[in-house]
Coordinates of C-alpha atoms in Angstrom, one line a residue:
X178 CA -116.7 156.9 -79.0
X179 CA -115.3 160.1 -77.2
X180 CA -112.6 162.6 -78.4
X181 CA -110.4 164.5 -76.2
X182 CA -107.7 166.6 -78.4
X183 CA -107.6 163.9 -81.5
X184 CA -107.3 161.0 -79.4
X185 CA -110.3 158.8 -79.6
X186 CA -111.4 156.6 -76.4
X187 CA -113.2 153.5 -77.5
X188 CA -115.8 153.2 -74.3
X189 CA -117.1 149.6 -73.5
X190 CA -120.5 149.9 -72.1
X191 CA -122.0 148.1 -69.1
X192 CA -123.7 145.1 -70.8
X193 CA -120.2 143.5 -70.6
X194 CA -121.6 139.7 -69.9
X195 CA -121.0 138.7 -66.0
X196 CA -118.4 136.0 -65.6
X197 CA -119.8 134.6 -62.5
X198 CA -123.7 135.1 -62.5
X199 CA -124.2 132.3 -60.5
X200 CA -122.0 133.7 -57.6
X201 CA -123.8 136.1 -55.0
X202 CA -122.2 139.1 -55.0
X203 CA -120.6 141.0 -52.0
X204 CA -123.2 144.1 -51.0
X205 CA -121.9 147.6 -49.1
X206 CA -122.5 146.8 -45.5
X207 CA -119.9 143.5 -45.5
X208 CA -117.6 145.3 -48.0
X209 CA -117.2 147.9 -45.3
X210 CA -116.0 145.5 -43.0
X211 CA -113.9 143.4 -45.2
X212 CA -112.0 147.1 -45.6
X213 CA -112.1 147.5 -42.3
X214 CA -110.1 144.4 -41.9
X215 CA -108.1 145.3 -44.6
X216 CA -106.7 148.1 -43.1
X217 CA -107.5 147.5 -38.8
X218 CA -109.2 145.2 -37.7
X219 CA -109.8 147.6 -34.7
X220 CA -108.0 149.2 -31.9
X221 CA -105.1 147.0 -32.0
X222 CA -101.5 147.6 -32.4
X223 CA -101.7 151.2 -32.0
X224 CA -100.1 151.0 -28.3
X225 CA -96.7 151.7 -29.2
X226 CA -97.5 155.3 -30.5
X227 CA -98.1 156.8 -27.1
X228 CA -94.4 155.1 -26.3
X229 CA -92.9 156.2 -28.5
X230 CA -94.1 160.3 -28.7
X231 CA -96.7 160.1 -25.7
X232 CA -100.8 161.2 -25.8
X233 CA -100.9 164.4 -28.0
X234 CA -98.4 163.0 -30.4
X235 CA -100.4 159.7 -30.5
X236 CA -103.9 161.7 -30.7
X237 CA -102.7 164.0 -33.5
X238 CA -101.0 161.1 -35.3
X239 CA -104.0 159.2 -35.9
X240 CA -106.3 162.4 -36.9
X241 CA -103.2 164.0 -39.1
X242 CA -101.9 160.9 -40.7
X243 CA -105.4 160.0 -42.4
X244 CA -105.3 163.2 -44.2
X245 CA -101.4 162.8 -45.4
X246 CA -102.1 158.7 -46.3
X247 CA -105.4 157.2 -45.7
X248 CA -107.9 159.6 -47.5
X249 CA -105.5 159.9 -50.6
X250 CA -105.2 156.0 -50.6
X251 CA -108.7 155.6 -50.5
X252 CA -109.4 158.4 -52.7
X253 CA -107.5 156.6 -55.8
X254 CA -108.3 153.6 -55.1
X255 CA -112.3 154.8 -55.3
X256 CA -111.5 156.3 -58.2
X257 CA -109.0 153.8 -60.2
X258 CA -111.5 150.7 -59.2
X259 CA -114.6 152.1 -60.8
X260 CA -112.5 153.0 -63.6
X261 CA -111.5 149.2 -63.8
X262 CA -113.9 146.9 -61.7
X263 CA -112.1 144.0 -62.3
X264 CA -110.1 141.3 -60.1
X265 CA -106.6 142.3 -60.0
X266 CA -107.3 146.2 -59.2
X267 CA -104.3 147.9 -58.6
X268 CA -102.5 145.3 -61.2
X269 CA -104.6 146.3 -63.8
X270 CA -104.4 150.1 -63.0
X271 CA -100.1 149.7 -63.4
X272 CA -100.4 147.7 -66.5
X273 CA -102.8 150.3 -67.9
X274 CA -100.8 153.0 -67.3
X275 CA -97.3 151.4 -67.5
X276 CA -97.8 148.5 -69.8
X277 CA -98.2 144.9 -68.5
X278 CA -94.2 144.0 -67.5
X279 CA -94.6 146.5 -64.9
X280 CA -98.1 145.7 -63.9
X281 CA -97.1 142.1 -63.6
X282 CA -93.9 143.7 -60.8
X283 CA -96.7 145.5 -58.8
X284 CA -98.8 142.3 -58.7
X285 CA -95.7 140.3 -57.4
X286 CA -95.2 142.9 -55.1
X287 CA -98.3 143.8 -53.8
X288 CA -99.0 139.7 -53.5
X289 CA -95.9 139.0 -51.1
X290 CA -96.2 141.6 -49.6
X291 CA -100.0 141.0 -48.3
X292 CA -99.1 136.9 -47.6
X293 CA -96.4 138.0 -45.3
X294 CA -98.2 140.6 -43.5
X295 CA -101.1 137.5 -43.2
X296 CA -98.2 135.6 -41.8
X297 CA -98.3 137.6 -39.1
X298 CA -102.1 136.7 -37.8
X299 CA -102.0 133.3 -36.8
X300 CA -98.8 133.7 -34.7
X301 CA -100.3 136.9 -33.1
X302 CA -104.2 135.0 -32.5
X303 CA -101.6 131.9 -30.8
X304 CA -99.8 134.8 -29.0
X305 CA -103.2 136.1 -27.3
X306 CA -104.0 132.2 -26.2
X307 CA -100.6 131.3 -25.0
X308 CA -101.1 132.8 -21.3
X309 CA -104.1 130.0 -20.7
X310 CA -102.3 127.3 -23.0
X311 CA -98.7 127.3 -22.3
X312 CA -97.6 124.8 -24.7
X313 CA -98.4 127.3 -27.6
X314 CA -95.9 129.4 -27.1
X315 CA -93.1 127.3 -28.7
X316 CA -92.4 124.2 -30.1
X317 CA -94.0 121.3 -32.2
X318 CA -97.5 122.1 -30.5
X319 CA -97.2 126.1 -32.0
X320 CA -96.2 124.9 -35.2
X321 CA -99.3 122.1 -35.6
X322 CA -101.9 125.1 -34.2
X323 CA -100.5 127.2 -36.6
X324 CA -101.2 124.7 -39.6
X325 CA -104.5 124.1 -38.0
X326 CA -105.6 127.6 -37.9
X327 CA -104.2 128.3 -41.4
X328 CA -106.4 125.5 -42.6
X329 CA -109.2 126.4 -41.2
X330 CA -109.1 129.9 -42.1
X331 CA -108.5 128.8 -45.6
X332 CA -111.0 126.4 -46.0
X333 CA -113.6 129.7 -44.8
X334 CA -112.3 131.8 -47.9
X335 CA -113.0 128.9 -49.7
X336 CA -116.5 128.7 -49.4
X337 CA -116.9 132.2 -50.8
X338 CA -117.1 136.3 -50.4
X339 CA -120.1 136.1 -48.7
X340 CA -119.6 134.0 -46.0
X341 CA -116.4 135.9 -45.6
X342 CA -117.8 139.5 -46.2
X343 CA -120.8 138.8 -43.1
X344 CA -118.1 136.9 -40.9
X345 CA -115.9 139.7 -40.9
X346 CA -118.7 141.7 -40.1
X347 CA -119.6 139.7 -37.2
X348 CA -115.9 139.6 -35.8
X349 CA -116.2 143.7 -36.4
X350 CA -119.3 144.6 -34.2
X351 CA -117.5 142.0 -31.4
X352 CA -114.3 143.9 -31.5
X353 CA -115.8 147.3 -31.1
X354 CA -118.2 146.7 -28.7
X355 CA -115.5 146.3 -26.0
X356 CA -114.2 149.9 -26.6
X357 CA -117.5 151.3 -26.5
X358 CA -118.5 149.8 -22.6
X359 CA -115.0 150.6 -21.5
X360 CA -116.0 154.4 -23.0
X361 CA -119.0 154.3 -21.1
X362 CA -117.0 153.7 -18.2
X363 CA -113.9 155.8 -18.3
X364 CA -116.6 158.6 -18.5
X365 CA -116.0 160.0 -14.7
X366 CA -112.3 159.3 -14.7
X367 CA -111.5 161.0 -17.9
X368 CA -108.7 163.9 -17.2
X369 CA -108.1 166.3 -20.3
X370 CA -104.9 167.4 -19.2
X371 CA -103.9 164.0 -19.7
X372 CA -104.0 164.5 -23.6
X373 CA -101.4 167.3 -24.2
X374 CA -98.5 165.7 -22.6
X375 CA -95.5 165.9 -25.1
X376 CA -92.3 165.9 -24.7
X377 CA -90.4 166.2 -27.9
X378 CA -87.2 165.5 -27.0
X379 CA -88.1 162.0 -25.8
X380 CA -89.7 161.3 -29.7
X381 CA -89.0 157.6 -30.8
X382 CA -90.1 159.0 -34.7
X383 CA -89.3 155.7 -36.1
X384 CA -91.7 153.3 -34.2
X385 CA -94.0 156.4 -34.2
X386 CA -94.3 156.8 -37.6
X387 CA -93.9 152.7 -38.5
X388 CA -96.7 152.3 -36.1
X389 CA -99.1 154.7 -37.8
X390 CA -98.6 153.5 -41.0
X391 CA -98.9 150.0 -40.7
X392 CA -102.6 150.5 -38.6
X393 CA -103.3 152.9 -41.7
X394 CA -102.3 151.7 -45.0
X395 CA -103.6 148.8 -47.4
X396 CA -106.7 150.6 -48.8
X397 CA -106.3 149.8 -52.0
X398 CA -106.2 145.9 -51.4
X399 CA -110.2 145.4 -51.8
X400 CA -109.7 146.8 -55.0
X401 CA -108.6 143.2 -55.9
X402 CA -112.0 142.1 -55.0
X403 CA -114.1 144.2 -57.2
X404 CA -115.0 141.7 -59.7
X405 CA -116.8 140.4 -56.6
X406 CA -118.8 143.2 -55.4
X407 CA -122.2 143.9 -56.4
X408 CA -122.6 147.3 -58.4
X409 CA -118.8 148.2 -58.1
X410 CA -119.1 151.8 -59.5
X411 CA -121.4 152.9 -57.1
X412 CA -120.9 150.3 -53.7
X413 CA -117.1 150.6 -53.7
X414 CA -116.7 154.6 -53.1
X415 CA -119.2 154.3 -50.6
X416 CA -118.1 151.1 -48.6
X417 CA -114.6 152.7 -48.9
X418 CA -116.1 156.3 -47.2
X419 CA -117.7 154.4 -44.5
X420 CA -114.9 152.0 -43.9
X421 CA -112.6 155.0 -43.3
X422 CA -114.6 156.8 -40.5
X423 CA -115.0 153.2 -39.0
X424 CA -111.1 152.8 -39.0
X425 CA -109.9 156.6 -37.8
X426 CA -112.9 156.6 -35.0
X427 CA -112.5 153.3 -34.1
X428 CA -108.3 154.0 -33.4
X429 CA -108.6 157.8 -32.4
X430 CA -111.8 157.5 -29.8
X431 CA -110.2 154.3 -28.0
X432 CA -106.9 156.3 -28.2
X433 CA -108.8 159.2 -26.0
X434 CA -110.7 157.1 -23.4
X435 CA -107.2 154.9 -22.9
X436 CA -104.9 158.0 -22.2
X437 CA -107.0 160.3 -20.7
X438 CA -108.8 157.9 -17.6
X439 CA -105.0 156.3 -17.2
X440 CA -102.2 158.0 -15.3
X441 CA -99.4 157.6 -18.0
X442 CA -97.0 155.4 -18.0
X443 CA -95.5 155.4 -21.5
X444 CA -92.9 152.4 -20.9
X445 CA -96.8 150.2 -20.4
X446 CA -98.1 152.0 -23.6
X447 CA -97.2 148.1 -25.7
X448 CA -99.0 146.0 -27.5
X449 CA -101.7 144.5 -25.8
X450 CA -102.0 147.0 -22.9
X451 CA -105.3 147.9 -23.4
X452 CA -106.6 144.9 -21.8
X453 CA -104.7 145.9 -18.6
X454 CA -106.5 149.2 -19.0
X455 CA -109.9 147.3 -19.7
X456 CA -109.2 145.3 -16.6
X457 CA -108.4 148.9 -14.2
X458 CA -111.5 150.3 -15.6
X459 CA -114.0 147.4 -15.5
X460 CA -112.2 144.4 -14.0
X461 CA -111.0 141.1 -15.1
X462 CA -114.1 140.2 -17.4
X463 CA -113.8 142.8 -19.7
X464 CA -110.2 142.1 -19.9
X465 CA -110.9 139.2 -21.2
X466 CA -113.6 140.4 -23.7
X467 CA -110.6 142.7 -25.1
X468 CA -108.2 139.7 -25.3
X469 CA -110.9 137.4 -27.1
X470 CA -111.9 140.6 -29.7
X471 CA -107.8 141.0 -30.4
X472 CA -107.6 137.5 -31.1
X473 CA -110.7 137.5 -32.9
X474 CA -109.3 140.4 -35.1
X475 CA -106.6 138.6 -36.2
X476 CA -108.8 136.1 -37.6
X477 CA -110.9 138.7 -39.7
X478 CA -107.6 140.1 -40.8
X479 CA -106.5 137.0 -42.2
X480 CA -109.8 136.9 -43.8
X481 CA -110.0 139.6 -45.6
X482 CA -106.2 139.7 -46.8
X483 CA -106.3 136.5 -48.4
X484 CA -109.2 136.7 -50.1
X485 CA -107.9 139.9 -52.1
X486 CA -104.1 138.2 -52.1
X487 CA -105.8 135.4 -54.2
X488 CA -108.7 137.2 -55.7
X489 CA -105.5 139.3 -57.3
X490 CA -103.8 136.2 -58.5
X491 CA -107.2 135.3 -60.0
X492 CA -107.2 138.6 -62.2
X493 CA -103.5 138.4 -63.0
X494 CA -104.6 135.1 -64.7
X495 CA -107.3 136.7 -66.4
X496 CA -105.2 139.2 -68.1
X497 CA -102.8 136.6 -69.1
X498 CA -100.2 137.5 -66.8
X499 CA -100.5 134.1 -64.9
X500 CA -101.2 130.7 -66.3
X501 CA -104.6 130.0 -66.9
X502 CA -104.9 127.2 -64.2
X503 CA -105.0 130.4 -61.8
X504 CA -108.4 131.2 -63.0
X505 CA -109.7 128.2 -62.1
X506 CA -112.8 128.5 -59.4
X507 CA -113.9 126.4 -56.7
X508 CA -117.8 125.1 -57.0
X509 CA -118.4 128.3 -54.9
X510 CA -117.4 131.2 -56.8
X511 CA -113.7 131.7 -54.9
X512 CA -110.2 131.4 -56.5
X513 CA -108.6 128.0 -56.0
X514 CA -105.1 127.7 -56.8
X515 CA -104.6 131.4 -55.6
X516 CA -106.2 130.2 -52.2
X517 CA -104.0 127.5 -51.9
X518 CA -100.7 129.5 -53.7
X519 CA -101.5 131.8 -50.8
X520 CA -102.0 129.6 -47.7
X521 CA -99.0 128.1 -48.9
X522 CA -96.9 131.5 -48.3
X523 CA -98.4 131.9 -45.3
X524 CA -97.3 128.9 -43.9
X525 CA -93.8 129.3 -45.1
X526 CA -93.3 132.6 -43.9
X527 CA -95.2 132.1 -40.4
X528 CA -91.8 131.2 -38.6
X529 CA -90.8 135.2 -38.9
X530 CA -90.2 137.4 -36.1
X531 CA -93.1 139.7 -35.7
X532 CA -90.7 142.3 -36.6
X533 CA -89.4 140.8 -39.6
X534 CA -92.9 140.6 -41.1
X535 CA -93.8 144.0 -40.4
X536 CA -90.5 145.3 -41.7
X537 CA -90.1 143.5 -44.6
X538 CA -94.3 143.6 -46.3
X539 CA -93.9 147.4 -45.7
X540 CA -90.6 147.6 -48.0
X541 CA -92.6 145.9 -50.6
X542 CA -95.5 147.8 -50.0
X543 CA -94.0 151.2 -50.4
X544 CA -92.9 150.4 -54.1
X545 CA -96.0 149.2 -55.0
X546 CA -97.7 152.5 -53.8
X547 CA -95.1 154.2 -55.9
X548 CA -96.5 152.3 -58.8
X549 CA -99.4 152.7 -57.9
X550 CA -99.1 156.8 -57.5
X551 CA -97.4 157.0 -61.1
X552 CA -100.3 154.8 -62.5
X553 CA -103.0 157.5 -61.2
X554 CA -101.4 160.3 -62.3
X555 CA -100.4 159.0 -65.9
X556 CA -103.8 158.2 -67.0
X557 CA -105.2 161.4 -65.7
X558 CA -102.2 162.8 -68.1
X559 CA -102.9 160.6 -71.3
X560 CA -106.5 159.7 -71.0
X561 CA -108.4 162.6 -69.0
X562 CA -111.8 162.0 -71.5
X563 CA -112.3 158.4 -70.4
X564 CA -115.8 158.2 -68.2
X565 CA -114.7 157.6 -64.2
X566 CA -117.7 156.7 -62.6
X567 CA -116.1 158.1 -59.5
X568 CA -113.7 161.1 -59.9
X569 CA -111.4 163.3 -57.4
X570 CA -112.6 166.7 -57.8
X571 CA -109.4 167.7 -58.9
X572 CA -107.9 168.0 -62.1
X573 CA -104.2 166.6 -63.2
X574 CA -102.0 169.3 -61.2
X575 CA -104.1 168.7 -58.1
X576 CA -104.1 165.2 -58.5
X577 CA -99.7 165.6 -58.8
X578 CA -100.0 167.8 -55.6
X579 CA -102.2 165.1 -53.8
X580 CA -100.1 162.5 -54.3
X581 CA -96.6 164.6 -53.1
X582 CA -97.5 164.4 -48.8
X583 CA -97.8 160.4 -49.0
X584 CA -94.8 159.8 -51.5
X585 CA -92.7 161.8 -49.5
X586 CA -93.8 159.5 -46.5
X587 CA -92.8 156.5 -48.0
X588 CA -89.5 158.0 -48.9
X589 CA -89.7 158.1 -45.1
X590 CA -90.4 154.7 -44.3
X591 CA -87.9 152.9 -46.4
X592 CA -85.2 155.2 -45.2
X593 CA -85.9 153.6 -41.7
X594 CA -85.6 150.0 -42.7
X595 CA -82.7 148.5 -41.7
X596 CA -79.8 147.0 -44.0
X597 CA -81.3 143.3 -43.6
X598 CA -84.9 144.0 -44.7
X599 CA -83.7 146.2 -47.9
X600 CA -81.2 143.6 -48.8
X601 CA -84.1 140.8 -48.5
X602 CA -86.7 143.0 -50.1
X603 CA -84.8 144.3 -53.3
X604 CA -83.7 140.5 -53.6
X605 CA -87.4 139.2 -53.7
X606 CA -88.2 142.6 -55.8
X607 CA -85.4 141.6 -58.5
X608 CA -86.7 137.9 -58.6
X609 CA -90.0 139.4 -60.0
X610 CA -87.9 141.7 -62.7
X611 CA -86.5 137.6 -64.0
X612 CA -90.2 136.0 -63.4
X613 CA -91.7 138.1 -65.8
X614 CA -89.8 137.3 -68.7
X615 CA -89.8 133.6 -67.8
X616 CA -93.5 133.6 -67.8
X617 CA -93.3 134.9 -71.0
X618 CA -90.7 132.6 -72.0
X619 CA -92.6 129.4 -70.7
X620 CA -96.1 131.1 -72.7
X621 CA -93.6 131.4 -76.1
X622 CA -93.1 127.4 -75.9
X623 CA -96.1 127.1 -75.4
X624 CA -95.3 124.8 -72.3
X625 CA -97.9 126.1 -69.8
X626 CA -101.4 127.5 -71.4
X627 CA -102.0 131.2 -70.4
X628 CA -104.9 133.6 -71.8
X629 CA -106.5 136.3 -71.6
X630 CA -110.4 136.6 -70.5
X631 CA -113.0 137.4 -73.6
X632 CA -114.8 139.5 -71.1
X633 CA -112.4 141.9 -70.5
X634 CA -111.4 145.2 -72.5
X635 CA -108.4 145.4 -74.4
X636 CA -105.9 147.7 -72.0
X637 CA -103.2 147.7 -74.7
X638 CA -104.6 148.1 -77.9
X639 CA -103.6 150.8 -80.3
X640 CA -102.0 153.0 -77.2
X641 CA -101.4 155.8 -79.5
X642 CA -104.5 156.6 -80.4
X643 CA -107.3 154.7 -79.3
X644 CA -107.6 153.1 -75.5
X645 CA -110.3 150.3 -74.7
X646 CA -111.0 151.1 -71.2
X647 CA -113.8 150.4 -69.2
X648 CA -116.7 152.8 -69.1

């Protein structure tokens, strides 16, 4: 027991029994990679900031906008999941804070908004293949490929973290090792000058800044998986610190070698451009090494997002905000129905524009950041005494000011989004304000069984004075 100003913090040590003993765990050196598909999946995607602000808009973006987004995300989410190293992270950080009606809207949130931004990969790996199979650009065939590589996808989650934590590292080292032989070769036609072209009056801010912050965010999305991971408290703030030099090197140094041994052309700068510049540089074979590591990307991204998209519905169901048939496991370790609730949104959201996807998962993203920011800065507020195996060197006003740059960013972002995606996205936001209540209904008549996990510390107990956290 600790006591910070008369409040008493009841503090739960470590010999909390393991739920799934017989499960390997997930170790640093996949976790980084299963962040790094998380958030990038490589140098992919990032075309459209050189056309929209050109090279030193583009280069400064992607070293600036870490600092403003990236390295707070990370930060708090470092900090908030080795506070609670539990499936269902950021869920159980917003129902901590904020009690669990709103921790159930951030879940909801964060949940769509993750399966329609994994609705995006299979349509963009089918994309990359259409130009040597024709018939998948449209049609009946698109739409059975699509199933196919859903299923197969799925079925690989299914089998469990590790085998998903190692393959992601495997599709990781092939989709940088591309970048670094094209590197080695743009060596003798690199031209500095090439980097400080700007021209501000020619700035396309909104696909800049859209552009930037969808190859940057989602950092806190492993913290879903940290039930899985072997010795949360001490691998997750690492794999996280690694993971982000991977990601801002891996987009920044590409970023260089692409606009500094190319003459620009900023109407060329869109997706998928790079492997015209890997073909100018090293011909038609490393072209197509760049097209098979994009389409392999996609496929590590799919990965890595629906493992935490159903790990998360796992640890909703564990905290009794789900029924408890969502905590059912497969023979190896991984969450069942939330596999299959998941791959089921994908599917039914895979007919989307790319557009559409992109537009509407960051709506719903940016409120559950919000949350997410409140959430932080509240329990530094009310419960500063409880142990944080990893803690911001800051104390509650520094933790307010960190968290000021990226909410004003989102403010940003959803001022962009046209009239279509905020009318869709506050319609899908207001069905989760009726769900709750309904699950809570249903639970009342006792109709579907839900309960919470005897492993777990009580979040709500006795608010007023004492909080059951975990140490």
């Amino acid at each position: 027991m600790e006591e910070n100003n008369g409040v008493a913090y009841v503090v739960i040590d470590e010999a909390i029994p393991p739920r799934i003993d017989n499960f390997k765990k997930v170790s640093v050196l996949p976790l980084v990679f299963l962040i790094f598909y998380e958030v990038s999946g490589g140098p992919f995607g990032f075309e459209d900031t050189v056309q929209a602000a050109g090279p030193l808009l583009a280069l400064l973006g992607f070293l600036v906008f870490p600092f403003i987004w990236s390295v707070p995300e990370a930060l708090i989410t470092a900090e908030m999941g080795t506070m609670f190293p539990e499936n269902g992270g950021y869920v159980v950080w917003v129902s901590s804070a904020l009690g669990p009606y709103w921790g159930f809207q951030q879940g909801w949130m964060k949940w769509l908004s993750g399966v329609i931004d994994n609705a995006l990969y299979p349509v963009l790996f089918l994309d990359y293949l259409k130009s040597a199979i024709p018939a998948l650009g449209g049609g009946l065939p698109r739409i059975v490929a699509v199933l196919i590589l859903t299923v197969a996808l799925t079925y690989m989650n299914y089998r469990g973290m590790t085998i998903v934590g190692w393959v992601a590292l495997l599709l990781g080292v092939f989709s940088i090792l591309p970048f670094v032989v094209i590197g080695l070769l743009a060596i003798p036609k690199l031209k500095p000058s090439r980097w400080l072209v700007v021209n501000l009056h020619k700035v396309d801010w909104g696909l800049y800044l859209n552009t930037l912050f969808w190859n940057l965010n989602y950092w806190d999305s492993i913290s879903t998986l940290a039930g899985e991971v072997d010795n949360p408290k001490k691998t997750l703030p690492r794999a996280l610190f690694y993971a982000l030099i991977l990601v801002v090197l891996g987009y920044f140094f590409p970023l260089l070698i692409g606009t500094g041994a190319i003459p620009l052309n900023r109407d060329l700068w869109t997706d998928g451009y790079f492997s015209d510049i890997a073909k100018i540089l090293g011909g038609v074979w490393l072209r197509w090494w760049i097209q098979g590591a994009s389409a392999l990307s996609n496929m590590g991204m799919f990965l890595a997002e629906m493992s935490s998209d159903s790990f998360q519905l796992l640890g909703m169901a564990e905290r009794g905000m789900l029924p408890e048939f969502f905590r059912k496991r497969s023979p190896y370790g991984t969450p069942l129905i939330g596999i299959l609730f998941s791959a089921s949104g994908v599917v039914f959201l895979s007919w989307l524009s790319f557009q559409e996807i992109v537009a509407a998962e960051n709506f719903l993203y940016c409120f559950g950041m919000i949350m997410e920011f409140v959430a932080f800065v509240r329990l530094r507020m009310k419960h500063p005494a409880v142990s944080r195996p990893f803690k911001i060197p800051v104390g509650t006003m520094g933790a307010i000011l960190m968290c000021i740059p990226p909410t004003a960013l989102i403010c940003v972002v959803l001022s962009l989004a046209s009239l279509n995606v905020m009318v869709v996205s506050l319609t899908a936001v207001l069905i989760g304000l009726v769900m709750e209540p309904s699950l809570r209904y249903i639970e009342k008549k006792k109709l579907v069984k839900f309960s919470v996990s005897s492993d777990l510390p009580d979040l709500y107990a006795n608010h007023e004075s004492t909080e059951s956290l975990i140490d």
